[in-house]
Short mmCIF file of C-alpha atoms and ligand atoms in Angstrom, two decimals:
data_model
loop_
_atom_site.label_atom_id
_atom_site.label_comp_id
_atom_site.label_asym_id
_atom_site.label_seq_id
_atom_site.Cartn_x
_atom_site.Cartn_y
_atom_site.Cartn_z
CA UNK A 261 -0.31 -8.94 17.39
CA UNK A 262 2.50 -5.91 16.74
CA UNK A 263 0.73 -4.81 12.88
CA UNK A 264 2.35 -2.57 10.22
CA UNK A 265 0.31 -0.98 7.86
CA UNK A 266 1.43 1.56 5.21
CA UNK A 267 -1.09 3.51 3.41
CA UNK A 268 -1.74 6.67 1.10
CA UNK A 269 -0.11 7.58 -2.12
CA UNK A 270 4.04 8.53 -2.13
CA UNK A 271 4.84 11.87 -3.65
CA UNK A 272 7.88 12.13 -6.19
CA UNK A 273 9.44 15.57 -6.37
CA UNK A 274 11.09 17.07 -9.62
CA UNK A 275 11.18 20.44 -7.69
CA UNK A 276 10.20 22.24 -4.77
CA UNK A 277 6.66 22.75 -6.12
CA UNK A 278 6.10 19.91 -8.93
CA UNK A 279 5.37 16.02 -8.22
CA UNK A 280 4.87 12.61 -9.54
CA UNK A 281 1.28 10.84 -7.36
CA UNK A 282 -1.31 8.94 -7.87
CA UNK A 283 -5.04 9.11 -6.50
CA UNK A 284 -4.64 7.48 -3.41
CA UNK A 285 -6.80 8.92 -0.82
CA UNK A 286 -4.86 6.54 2.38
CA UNK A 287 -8.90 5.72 2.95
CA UNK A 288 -8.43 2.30 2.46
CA UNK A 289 -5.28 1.86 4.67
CA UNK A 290 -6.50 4.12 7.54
CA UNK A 291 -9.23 1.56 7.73
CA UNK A 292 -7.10 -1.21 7.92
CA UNK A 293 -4.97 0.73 10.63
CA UNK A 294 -8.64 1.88 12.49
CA UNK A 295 -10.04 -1.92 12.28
CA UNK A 296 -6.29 -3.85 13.90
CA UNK A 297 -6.87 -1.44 16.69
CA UNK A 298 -10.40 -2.02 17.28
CA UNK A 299 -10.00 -5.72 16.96
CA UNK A 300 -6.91 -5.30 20.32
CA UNK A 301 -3.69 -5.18 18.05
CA UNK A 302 -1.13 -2.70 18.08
CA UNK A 303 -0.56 -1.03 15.34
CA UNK A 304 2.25 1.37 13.57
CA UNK A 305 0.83 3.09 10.59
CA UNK A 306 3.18 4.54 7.90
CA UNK A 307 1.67 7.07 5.74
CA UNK A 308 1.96 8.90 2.54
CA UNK A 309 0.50 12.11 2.31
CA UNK A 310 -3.31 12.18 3.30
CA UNK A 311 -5.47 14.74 5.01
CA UNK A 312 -7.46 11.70 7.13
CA UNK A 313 -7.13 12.16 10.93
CA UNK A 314 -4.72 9.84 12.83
CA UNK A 315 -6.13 6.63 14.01
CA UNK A 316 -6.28 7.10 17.65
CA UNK A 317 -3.96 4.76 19.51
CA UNK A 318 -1.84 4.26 16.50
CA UNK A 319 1.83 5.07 16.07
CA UNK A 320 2.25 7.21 13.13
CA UNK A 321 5.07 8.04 10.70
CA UNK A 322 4.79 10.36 8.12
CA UNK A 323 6.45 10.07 5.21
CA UNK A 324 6.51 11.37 1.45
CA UNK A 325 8.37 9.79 -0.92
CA UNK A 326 8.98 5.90 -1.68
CA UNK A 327 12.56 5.54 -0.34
CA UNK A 328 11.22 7.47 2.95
CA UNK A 329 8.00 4.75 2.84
CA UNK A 330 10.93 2.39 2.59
CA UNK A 331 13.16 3.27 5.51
CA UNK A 332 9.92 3.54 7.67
CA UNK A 333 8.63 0.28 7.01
CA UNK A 334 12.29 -1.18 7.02
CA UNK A 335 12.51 0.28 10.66
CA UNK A 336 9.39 -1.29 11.82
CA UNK A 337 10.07 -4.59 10.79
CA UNK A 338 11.55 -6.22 13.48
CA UNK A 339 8.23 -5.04 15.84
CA UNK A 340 5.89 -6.63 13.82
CA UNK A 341 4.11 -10.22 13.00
CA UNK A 342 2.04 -8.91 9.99
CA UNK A 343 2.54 -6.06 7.66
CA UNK A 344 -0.03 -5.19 5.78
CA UNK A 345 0.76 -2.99 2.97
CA UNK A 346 -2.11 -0.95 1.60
CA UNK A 347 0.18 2.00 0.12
CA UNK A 348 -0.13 3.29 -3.67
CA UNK A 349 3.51 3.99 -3.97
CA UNK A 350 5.02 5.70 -7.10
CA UNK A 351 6.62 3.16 -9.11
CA UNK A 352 8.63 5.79 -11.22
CA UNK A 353 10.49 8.83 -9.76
CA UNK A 354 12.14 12.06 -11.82
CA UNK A 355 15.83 11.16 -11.81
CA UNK A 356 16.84 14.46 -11.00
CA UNK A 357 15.12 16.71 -8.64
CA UNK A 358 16.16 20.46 -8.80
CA UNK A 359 16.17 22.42 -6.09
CA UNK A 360 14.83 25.53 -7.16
CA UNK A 361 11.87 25.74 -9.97
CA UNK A 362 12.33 25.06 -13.06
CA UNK A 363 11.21 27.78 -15.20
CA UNK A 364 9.00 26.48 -17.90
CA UNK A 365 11.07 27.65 -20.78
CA UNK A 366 14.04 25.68 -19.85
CA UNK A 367 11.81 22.43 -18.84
CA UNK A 368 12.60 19.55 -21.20
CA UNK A 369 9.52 18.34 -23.28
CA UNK A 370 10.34 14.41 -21.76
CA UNK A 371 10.82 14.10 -17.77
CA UNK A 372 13.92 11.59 -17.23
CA UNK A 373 12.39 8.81 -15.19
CA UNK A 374 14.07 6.01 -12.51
CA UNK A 375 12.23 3.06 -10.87
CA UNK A 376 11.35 3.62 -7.43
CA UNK A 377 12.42 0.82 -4.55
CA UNK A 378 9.80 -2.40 -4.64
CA UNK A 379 9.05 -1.95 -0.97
CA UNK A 380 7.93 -5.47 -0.47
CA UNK A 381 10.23 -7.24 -3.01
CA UNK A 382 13.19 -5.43 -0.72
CA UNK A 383 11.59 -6.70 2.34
CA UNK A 384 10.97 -10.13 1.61
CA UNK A 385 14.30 -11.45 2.29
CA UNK A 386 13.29 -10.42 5.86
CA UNK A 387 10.26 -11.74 5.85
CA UNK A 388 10.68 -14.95 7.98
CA UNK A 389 7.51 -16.40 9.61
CA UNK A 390 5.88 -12.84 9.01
CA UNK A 391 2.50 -12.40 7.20
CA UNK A 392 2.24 -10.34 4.38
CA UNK A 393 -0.17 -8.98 2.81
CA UNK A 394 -0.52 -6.73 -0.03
CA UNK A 395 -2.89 -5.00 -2.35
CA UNK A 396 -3.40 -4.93 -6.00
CA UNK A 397 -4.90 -1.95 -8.04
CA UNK A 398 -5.87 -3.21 -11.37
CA UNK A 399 -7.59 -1.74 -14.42
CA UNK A 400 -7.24 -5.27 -16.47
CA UNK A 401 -6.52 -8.63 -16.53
CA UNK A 402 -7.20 -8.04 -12.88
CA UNK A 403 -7.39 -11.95 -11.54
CA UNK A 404 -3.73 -12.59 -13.71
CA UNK A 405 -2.31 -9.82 -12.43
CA UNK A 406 -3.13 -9.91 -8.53
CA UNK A 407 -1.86 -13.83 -8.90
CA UNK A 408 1.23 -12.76 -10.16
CA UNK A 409 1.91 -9.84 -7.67
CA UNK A 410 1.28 -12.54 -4.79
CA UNK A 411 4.02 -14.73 -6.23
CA UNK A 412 6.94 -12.14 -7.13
CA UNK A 413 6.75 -10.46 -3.62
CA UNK A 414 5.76 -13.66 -1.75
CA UNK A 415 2.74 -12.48 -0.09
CA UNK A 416 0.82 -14.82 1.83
CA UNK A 417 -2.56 -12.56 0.67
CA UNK A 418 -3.11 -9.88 -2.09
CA UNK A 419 -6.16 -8.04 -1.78
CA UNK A 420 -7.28 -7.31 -5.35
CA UNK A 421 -9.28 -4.18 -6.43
CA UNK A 422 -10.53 -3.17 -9.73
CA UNK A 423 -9.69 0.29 -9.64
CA UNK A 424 -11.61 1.60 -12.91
CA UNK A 425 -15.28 1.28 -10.77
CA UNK A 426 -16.15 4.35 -9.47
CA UNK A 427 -17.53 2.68 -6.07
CA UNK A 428 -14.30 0.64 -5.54
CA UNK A 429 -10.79 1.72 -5.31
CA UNK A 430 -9.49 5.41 -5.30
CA UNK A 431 -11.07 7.82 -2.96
CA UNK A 432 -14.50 5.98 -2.36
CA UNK A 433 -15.88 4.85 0.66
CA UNK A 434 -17.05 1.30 -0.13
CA UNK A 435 -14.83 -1.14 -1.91
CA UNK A 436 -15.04 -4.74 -3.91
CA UNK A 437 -12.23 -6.36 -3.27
CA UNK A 438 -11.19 -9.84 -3.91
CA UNK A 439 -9.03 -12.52 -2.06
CA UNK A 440 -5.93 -14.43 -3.11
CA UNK A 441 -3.87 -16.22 -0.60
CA UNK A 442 -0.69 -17.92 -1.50
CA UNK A 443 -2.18 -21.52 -0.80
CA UNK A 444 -3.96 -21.36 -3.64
CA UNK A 445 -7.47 -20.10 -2.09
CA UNK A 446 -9.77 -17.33 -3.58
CA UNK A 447 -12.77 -15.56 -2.49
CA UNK A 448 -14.28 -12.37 -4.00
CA UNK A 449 -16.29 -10.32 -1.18
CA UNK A 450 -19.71 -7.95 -2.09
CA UNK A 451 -19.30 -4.61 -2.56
CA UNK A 452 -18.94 -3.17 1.24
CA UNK A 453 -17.74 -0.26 3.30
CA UNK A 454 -13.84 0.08 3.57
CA UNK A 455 -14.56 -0.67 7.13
CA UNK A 456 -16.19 -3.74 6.58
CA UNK A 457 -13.17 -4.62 4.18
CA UNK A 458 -10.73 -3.74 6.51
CA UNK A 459 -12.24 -5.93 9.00
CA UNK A 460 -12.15 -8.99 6.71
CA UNK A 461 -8.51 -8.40 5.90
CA UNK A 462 -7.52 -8.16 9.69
CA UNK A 463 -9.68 -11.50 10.40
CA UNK A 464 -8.20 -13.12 7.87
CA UNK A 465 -4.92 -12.46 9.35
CA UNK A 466 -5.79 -13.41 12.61
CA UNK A 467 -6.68 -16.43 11.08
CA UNK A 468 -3.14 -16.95 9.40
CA UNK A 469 -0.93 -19.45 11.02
CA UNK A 470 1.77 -17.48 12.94
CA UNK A 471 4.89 -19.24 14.39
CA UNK A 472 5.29 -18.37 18.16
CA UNK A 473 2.25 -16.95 18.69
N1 CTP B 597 4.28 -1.88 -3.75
C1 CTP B 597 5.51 -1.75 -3.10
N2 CTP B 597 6.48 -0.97 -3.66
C2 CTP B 597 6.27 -0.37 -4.85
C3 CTP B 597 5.03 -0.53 -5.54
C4 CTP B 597 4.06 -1.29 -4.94
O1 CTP B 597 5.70 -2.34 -2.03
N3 CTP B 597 7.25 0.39 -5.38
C5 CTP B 597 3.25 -2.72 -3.12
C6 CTP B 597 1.90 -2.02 -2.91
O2 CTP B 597 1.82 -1.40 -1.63
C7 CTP B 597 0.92 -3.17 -3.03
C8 CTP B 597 1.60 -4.14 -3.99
O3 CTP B 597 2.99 -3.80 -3.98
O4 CTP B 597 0.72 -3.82 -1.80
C9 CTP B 597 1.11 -4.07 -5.41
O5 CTP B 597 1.08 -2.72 -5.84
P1 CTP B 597 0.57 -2.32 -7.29
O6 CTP B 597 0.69 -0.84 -7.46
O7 CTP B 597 -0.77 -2.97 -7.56
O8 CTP B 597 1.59 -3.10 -8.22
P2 CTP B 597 3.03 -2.77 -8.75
O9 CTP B 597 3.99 -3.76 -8.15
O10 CTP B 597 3.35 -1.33 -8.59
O11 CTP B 597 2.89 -3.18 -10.31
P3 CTP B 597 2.13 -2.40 -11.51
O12 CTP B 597 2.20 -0.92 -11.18
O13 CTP B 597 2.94 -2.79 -12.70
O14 CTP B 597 0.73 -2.94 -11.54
#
């Protein structure tokens, strides 16, 4: 199968030296990316900023911002049957970015802010017998939440992870994640290496019904 994964954090500029992130280390999606391959897929990886090595045999784009992560993932719809979206991307942007510093005496106390583009609410009108799959990073209320993410963008999995353990989520190496697909099924998974993790998620998809196939 032609797979699309996105992964790493996006990067918001206010100014050519200041940015809005988040932790993502892209550890979790490079997995994902290194685990299609090994399986036989082919596999375009879009990718925030990250200092991991490329997965070898993958086709990489670089991006930094959301609306870049956007356009990327846009463009590689059409190749692919699954898109797998493991990307932390910046839900809020500056609303202005200046392009030279802004000198800390003339910096307003409050940061005007904008919304960034859903990435896979914008995609799913173009979804059509594709399989998506998405992530959710969640501090609380983590089963109600991940249920409600795989409804409004019409995922047919979310991958939940409760981001506030220190040997799950952000930069670590092992993860607990837990599965939601859109048919109503659930299964939580052991604590396990983001390999291992990776490997479930691209099983799973295998798994998935695809149309023409
Ligand atoms: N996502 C996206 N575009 C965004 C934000 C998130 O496509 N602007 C995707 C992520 O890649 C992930 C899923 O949506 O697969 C859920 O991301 P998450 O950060 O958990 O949820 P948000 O929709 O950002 O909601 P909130 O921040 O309120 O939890």
């Amino acid at each position: 199968m032609n797979i699309l994964v996105t992964a790493g954090p996006t990067r918001e500029f206010m100014d050519p030296v200041r940015y809005l992130s988040n932790r993502s280390s892209g550890k979790m999606g490079y997995a994902v990316a290194r685990q299609a391959l090994a399986r036989g897929h082919a596999v375009r990886l879009v990718s925030g900023p990250v200092t991991l090595p490329p997965p070898t045999g993958a086709s990489v784009s670089r991006v930094t911002s959301a609306e870049e992560m956007l356009a990327a993932t846009q463009e590689g719809l059409a190749w692919c049957q699954v898109l797998i979206m493991v990307a932390a991307v910046a839900d809020w942007r500056p609303a202005s970015i200046s392009s030279s510093k802004l000198k800390k005496e003339g910096m307003p106390s409050m940061l005007p802010l904008e919304r960034t583009p859903d990435i896979l609410s914008r995609l799913a009108a173009d979804k059509g017998s594709r399989c998506f799959v998405g992530f959710a990073a969640e501090t609380d209320d983590a089963e109600r939440h991940a249920r409600a993410k795989l409804a409004a963008k019409q995922l047919d999995l979310i991958v939940m992870n409760d981001v506030s353990r220190a040997d799950a989520g952000f930069e670590a190496d092992t993860n607990q994640v837990s599965f939601f697909s859109a048919d109503g099924a659930f299964q939580a998974l052991p604590l396990m290496s983001k390999d291992e993790v990776a490997d479930r998620i691209v099983a799973w998809v295998e798994a998935f019904p695809h149309d023409g196939l």
